[in-house]
mmCIF file of C-alpha atoms in Angstrom:
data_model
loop_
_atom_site.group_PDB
_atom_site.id
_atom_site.type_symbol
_atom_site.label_atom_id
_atom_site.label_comp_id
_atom_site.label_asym_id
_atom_site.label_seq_id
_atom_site.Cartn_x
_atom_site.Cartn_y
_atom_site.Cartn_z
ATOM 1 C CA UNK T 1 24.035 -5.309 -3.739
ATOM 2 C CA UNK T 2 22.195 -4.123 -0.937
ATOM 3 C CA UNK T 3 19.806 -6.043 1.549
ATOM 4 C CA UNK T 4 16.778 -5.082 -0.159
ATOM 5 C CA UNK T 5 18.610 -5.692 -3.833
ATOM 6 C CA UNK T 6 18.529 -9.621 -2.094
ATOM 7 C CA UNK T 7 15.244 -9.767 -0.988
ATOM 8 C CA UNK T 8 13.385 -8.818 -3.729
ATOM 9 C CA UNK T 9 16.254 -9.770 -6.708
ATOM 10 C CA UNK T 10 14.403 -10.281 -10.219
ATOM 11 C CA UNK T 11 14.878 -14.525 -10.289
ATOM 12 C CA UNK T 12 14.437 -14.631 -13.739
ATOM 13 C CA UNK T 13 11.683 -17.063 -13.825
ATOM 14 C CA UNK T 14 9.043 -16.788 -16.083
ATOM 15 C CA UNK T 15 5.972 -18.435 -16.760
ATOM 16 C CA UNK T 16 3.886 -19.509 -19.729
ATOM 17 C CA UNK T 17 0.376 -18.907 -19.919
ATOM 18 C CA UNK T 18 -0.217 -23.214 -20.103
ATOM 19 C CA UNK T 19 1.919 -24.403 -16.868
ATOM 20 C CA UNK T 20 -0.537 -25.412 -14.219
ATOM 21 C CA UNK T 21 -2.347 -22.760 -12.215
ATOM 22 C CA UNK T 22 -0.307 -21.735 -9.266
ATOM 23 C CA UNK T 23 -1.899 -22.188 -5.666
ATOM 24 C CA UNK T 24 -1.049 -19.635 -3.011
ATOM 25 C CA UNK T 25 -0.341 -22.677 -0.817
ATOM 26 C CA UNK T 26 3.265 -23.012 -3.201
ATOM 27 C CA UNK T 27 4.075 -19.231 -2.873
ATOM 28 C CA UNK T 28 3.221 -18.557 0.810
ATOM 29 C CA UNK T 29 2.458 -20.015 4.289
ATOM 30 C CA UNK T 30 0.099 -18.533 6.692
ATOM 31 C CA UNK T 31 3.739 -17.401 8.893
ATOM 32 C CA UNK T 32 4.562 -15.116 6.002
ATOM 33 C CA UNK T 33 0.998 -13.947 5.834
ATOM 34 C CA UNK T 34 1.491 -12.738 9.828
ATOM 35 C CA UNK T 35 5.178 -11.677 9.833
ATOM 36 C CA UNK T 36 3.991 -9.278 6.569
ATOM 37 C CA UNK T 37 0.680 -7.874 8.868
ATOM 38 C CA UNK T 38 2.192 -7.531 11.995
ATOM 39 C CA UNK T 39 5.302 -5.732 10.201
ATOM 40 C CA UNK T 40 2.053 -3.392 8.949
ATOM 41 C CA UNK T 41 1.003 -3.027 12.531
ATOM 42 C CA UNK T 42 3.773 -2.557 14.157
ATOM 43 C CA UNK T 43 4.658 0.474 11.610
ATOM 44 C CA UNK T 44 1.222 1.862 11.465
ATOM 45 C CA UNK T 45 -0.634 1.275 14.195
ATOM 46 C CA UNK T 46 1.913 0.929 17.121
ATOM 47 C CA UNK T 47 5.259 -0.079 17.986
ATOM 48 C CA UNK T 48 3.733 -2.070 20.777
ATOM 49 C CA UNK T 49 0.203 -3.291 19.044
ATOM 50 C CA UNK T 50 0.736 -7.298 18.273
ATOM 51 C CA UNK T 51 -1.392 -10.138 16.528
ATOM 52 C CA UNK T 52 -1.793 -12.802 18.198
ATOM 53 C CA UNK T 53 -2.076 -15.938 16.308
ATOM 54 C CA UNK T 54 -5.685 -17.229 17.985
ATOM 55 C CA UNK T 55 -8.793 -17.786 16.288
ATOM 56 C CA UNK T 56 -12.015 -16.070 17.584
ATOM 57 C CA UNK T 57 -15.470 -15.660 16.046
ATOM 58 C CA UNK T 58 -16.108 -12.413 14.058
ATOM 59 C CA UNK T 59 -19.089 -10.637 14.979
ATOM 60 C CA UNK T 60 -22.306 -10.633 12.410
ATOM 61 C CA UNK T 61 -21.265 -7.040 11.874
ATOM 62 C CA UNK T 62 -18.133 -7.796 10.315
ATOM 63 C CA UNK T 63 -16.816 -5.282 8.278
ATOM 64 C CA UNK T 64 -14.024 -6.365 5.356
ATOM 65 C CA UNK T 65 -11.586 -4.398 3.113
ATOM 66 C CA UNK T 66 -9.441 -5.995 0.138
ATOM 67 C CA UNK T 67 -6.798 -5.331 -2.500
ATOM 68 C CA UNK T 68 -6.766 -7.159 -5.931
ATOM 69 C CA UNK T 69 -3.590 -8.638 -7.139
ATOM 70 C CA UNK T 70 -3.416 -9.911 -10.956
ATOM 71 C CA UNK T 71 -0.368 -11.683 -11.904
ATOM 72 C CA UNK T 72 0.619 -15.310 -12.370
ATOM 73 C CA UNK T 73 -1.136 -15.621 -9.255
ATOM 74 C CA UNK T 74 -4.539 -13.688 -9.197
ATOM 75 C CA UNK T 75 -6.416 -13.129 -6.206
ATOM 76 C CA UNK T 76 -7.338 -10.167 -3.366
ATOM 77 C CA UNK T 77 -6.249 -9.914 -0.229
ATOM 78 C CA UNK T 78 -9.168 -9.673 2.723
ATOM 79 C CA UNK T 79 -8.792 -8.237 6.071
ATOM 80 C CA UNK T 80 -11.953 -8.803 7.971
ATOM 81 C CA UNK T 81 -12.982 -7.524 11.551
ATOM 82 C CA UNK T 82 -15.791 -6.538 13.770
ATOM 83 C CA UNK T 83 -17.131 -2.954 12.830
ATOM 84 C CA UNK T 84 -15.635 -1.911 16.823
ATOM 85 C CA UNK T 85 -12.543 -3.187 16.111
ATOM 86 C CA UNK T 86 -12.493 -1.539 12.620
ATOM 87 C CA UNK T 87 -12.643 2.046 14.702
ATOM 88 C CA UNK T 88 -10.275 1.219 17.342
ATOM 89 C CA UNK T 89 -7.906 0.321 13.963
ATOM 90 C CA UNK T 90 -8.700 3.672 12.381
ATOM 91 C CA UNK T 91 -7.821 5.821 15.908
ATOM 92 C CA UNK T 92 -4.574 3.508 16.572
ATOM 93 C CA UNK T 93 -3.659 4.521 12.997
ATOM 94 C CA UNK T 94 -4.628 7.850 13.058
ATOM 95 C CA UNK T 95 -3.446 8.881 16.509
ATOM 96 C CA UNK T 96 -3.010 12.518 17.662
ATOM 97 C CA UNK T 97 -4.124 12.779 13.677
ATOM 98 C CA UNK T 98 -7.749 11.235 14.477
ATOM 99 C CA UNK T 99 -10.738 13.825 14.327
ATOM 100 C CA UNK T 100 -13.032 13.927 17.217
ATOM 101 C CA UNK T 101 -15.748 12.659 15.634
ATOM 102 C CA UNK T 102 -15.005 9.205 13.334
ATOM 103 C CA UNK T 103 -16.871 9.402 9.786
ATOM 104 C CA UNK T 104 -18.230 5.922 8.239
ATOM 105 C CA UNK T 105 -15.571 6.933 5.510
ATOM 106 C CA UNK T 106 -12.962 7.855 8.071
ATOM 107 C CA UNK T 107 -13.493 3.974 8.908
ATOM 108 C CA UNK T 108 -13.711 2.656 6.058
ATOM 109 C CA UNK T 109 -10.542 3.985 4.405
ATOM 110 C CA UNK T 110 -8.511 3.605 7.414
ATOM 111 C CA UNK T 111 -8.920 -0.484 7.125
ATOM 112 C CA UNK T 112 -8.956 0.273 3.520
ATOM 113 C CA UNK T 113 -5.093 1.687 3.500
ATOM 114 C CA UNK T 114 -4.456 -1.177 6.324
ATOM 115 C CA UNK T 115 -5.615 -3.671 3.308
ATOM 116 C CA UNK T 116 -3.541 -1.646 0.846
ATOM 117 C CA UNK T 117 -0.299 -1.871 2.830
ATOM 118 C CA UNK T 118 -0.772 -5.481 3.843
ATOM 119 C CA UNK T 119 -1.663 -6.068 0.314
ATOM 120 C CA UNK T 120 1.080 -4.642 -1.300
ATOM 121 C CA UNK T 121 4.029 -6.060 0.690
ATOM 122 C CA UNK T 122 1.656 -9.927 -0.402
ATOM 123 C CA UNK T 123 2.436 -8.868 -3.891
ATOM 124 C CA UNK T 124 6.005 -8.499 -3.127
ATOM 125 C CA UNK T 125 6.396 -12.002 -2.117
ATOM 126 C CA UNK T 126 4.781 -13.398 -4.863
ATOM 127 C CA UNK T 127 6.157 -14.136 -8.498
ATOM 128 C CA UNK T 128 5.770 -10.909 -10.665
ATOM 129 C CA UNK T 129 5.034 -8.870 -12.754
ATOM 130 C CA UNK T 130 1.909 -8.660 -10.866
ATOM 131 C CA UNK T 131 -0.670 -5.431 -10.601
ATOM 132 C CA UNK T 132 -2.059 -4.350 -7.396
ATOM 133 C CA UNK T 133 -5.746 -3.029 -7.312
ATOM 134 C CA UNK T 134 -7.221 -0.225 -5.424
ATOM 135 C CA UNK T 135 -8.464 -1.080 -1.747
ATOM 136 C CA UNK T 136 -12.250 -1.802 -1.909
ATOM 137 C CA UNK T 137 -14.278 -1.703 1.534
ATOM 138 C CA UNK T 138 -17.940 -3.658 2.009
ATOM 139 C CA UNK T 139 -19.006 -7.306 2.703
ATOM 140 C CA UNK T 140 -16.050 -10.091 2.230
ATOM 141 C CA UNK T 141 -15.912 -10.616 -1.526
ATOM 142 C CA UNK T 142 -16.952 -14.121 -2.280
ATOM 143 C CA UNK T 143 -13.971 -16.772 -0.958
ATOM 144 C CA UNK T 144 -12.712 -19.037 -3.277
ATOM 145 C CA UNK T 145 -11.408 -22.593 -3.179
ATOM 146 C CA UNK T 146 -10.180 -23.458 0.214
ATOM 147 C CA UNK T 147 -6.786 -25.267 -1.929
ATOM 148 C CA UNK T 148 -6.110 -21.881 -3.187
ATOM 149 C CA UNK T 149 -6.722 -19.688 0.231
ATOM 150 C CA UNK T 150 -4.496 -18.911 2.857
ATOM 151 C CA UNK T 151 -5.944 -17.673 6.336
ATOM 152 C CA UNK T 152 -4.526 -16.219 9.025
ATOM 153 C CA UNK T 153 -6.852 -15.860 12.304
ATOM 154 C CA UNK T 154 -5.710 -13.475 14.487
ATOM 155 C CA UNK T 155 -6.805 -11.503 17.659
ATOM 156 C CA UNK T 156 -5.615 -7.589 17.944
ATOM 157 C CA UNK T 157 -5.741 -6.180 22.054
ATOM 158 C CA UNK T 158 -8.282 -9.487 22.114
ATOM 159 C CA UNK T 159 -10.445 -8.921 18.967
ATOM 160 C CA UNK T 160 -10.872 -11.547 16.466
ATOM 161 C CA UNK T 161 -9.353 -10.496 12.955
ATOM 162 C CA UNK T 162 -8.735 -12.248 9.564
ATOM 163 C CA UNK T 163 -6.551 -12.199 7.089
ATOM 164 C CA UNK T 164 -7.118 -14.032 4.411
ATOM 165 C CA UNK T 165 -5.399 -14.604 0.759
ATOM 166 C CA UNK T 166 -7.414 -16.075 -1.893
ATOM 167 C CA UNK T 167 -7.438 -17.101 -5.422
ATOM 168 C CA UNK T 168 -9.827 -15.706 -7.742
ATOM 169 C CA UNK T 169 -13.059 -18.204 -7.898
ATOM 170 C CA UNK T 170 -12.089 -20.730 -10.875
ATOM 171 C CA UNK T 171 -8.525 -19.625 -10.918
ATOM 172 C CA UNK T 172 -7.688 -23.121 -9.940
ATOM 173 C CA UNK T 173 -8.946 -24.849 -13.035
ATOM 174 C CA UNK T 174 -7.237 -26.345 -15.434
ATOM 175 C CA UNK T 175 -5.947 -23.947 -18.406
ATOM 176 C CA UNK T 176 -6.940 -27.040 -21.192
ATOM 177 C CA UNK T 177 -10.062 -27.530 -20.021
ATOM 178 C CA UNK T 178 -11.642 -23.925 -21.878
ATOM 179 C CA UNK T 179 -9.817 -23.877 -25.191
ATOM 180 C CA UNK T 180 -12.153 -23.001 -27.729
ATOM 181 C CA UNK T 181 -9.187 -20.760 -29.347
ATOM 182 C CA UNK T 182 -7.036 -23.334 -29.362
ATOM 183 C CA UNK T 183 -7.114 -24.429 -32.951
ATOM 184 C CA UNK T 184 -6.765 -28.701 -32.904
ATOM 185 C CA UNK T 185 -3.826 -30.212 -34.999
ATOM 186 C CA UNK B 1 9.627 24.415 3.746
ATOM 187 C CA UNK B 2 6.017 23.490 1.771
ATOM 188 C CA UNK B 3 4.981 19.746 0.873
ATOM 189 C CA UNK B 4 2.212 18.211 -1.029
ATOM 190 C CA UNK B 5 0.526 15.200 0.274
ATOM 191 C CA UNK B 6 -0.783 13.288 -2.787
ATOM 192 C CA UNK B 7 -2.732 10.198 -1.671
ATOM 193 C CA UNK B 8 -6.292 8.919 -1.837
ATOM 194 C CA UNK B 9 -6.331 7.117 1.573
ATOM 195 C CA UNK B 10 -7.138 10.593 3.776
ATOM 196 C CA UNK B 11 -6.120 8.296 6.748
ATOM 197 C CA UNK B 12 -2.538 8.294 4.947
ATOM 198 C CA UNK B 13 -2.380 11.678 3.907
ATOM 199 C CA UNK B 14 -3.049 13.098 7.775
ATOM 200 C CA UNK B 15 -0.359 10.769 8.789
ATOM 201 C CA UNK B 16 2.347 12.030 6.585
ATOM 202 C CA UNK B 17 1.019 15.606 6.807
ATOM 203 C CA UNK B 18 1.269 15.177 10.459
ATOM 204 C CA UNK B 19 4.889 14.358 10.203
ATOM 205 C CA UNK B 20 5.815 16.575 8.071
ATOM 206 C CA UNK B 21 3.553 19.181 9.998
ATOM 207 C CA UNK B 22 5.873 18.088 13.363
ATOM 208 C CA UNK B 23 9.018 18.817 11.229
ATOM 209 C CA UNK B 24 7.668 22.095 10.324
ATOM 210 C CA UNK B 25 6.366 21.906 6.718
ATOM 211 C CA UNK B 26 3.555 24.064 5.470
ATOM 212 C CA UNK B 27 1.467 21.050 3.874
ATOM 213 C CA UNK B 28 -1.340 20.740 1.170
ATOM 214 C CA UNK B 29 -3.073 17.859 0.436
ATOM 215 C CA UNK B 30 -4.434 16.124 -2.665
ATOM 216 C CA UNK B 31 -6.522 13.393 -3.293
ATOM 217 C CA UNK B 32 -4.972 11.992 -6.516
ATOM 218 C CA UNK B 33 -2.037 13.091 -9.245
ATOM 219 C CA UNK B 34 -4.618 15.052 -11.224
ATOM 220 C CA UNK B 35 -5.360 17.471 -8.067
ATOM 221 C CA UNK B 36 -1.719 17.322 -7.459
ATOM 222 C CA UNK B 37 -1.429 18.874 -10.311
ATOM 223 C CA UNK B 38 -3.958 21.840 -9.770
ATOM 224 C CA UNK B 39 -2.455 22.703 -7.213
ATOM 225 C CA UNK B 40 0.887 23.413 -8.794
ATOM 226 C CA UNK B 41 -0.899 25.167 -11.287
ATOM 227 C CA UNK B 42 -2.564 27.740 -8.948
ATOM 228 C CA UNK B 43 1.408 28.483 -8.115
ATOM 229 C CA UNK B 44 1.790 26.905 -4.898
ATOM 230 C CA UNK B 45 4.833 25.325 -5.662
ATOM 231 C CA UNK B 46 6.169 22.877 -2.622
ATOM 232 C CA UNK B 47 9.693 21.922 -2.125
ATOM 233 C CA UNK B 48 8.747 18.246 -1.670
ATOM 234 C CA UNK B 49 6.058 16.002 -2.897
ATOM 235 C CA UNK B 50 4.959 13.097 -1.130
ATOM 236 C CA UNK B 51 2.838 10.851 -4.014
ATOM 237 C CA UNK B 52 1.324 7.171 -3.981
ATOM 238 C CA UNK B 53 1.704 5.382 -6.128
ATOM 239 C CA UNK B 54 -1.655 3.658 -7.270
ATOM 240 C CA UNK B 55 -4.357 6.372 -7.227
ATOM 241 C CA UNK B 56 -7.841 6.554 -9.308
ATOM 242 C CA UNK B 57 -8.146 9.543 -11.421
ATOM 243 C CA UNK B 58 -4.022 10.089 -12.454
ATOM 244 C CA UNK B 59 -1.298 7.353 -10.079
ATOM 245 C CA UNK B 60 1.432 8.165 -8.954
ATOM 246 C CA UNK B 61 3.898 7.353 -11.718
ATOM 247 C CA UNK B 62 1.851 9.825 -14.276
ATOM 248 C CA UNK B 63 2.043 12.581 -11.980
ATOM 249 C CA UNK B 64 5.736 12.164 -11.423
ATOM 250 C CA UNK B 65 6.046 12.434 -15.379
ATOM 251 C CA UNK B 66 3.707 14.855 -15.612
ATOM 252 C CA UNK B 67 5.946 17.304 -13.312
ATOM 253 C CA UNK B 68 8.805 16.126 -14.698
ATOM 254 C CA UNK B 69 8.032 17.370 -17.859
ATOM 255 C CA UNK B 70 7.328 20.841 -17.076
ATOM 256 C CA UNK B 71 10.388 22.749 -16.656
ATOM 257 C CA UNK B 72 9.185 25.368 -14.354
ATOM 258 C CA UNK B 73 8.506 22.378 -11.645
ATOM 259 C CA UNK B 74 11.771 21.477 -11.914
ATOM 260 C CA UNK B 75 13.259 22.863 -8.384
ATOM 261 C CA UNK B 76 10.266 19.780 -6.732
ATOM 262 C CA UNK B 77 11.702 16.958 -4.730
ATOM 263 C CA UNK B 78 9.548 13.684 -5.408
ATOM 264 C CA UNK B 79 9.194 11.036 -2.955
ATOM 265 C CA UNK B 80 7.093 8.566 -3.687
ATOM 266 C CA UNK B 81 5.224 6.761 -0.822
ATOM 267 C CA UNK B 82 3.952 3.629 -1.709
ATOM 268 C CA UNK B 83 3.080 -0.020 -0.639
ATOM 269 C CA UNK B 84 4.595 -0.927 -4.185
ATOM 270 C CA UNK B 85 7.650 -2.574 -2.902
ATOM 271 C CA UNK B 86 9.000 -4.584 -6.110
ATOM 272 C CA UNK B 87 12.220 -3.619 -7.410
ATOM 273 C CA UNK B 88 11.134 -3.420 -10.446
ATOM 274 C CA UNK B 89 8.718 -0.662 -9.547
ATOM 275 C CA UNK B 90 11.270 1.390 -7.727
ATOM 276 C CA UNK B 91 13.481 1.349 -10.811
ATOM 277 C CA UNK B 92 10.712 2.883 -12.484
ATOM 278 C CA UNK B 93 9.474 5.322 -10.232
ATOM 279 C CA UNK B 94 12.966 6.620 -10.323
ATOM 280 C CA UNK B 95 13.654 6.740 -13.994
ATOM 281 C CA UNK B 96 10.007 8.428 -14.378
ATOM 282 C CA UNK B 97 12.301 11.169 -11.673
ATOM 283 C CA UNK B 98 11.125 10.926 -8.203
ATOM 284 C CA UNK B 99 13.980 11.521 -6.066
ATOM 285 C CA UNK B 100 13.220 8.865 -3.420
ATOM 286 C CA UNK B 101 10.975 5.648 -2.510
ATOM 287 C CA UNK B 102 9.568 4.823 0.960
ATOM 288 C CA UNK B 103 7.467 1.824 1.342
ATOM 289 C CA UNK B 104 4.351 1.446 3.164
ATOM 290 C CA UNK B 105 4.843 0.624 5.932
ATOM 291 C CA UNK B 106 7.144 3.105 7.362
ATOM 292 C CA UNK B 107 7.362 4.967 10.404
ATOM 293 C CA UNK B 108 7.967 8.795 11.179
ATOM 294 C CA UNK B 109 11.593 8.124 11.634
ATOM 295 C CA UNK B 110 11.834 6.518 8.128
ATOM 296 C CA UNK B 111 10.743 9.662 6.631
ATOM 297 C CA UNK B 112 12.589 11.936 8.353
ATOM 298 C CA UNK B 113 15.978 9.791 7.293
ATOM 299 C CA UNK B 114 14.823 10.138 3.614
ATOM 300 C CA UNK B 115 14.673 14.180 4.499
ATOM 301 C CA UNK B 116 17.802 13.983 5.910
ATOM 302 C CA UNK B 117 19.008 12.555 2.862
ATOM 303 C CA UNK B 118 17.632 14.520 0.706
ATOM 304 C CA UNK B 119 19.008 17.773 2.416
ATOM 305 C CA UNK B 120 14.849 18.704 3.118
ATOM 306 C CA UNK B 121 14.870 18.562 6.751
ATOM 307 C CA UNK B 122 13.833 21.785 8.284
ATOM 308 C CA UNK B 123 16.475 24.082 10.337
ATOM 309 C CA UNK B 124 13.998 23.758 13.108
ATOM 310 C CA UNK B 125 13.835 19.443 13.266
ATOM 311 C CA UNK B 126 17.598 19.428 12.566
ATOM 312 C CA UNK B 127 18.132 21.291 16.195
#
């Protein structure tokens, strides 16, 4: 069995659609959350390029991508950063590859992917099967309960950045309380 | 050597064609499977694809079938290039016939291993 066999070995576990609602806060810690990213980083947008674990304010012209994941646990994953920082992402990934001229979209798709990739190796951690959405780019997508999000605040060459995973609004509740179908014995 | 680039982030698709560019592949580029598959219809027929997996339009995994199943795309070399890191999905991806699975993230290196592996490296990056 190779290394990766282990790390992402099929457990077994399954769940039925009436145990309690997971919370991210069981299936990962804000540590995993930055090892994951910074793995991202260090890949994509430079061997030496590091997170630093700081909060900072974002600026009002914050720009966010996100990836969807629908599984046990549902939920997207939110990267969120100043609209500056957002191009300095997009020529770090992009490199020698970078036109002279930045587009909106080249922007926008470059912290799109950056959601993508963060977003996928999230899914991997947590219990499957799950389905991973398409990266959407725009204003943060409404934030669910705080018991079901975990943030990471970060700063990149000393710009504020945030990761964030969150449940889906209401994804918390309990599975009893709407069961119309449920025929009553 | 030609490769297709099949990937709807254009950010990701001049990063791999720029590798594969440096290693001295003649690359196209398509946004999803579907114009993957145009372009193998006009002829152009590459000696390695490089597809994502989740793509509007046609993903990866239907494109990889979709060649499979043509016998005169046979000779192609699939690798598929994803953030889908599950095992489960890799099992998949490989029984649908892609040759190979790199997951996002990966560096230039990475790639050029899986080449290696795959006998695709070009005379000129093997020097």
């Amino acid at each position: 069995m190779t290394e990766f066999d282990t790390r992402f070995e099929d457990t077994g576990e399954r769940r039925r659609t009436s145990d309690a609602p997971l919370s991210i806060h069981d299936l990962l810690d804000g540590e995993t959350v930055q090892s994951i990213a910074q793995e991202a980083w260090s890949a994509l947008v430079g061997d030496d390029e590091f997170l630093v674990p700081l909060p900072g304010g974002l600026p009002d012209d914050a720009l966010s991508s996100w990836v969807e994941i629908v599984g046990p646990w549902t939920g997207t994953v939110v990267l969120t950063c100043g609209r500056s920082t957002a191009e300095a992402l997009s020529r770090a990934l992009l490199k020698e590859h970078a036109p002279p001229v930045l587009e909106v979209e080249d922007i926008e798709d470059a912290l799109g992917e950056l959601a993508n990739v963060v977003g996928g190796n999230v899914k991997a951690v947590l219990p499957g099967p799950s389905v991973l959405g398409l990266p959407e780019v725009g204003s943060a997508p409404t934030a669910g309960s705080p018991a079901d999000t975990c943030r990471v605040d970060l700063l990149w060459r000393g710009e504020s950045l945030t990761i964030s995973v969150q449940g889906a609004a209401g994804a918390l509740t309990d599975p009893h309380e709407n069961n119309q179908n449920e025929v009553p014995l | 050597m030609r490769a297709l680039v099949i990937d709807d982030s254009r950010a990701m698709r001049r990063i791999v064609t720029g590798i594969l560019e440096g290693l001295g592949y003649e690359v196209q580029q398509a946004g999803d499977g579907r114009e993957g598959l145009d372009v193998l219809d006009t002829g152009w027929i590459p000696d390695l694809v490089c597809v994502d997996w989740n793509m509007p339009v046609m993903d990866g995994l239907q494109f990889v079938s979709a060649v499979r199943s043509n016998p005169a795309w046979r000779s192609v070399t699939i690798m598929m290039v994803t953030s889908e890191s599950e095992h489960t999905q890799i099992v998949r991806a490989l029984a649908a016939g892609a040759h190979e699975y790199v997951i996002k993230p990966f560096t230039a290196d990475a790639i050029r291993d899986k080449l290696a592996l795959l006998g695709l490296l070009p005379e000129e990056a093997v020097l």
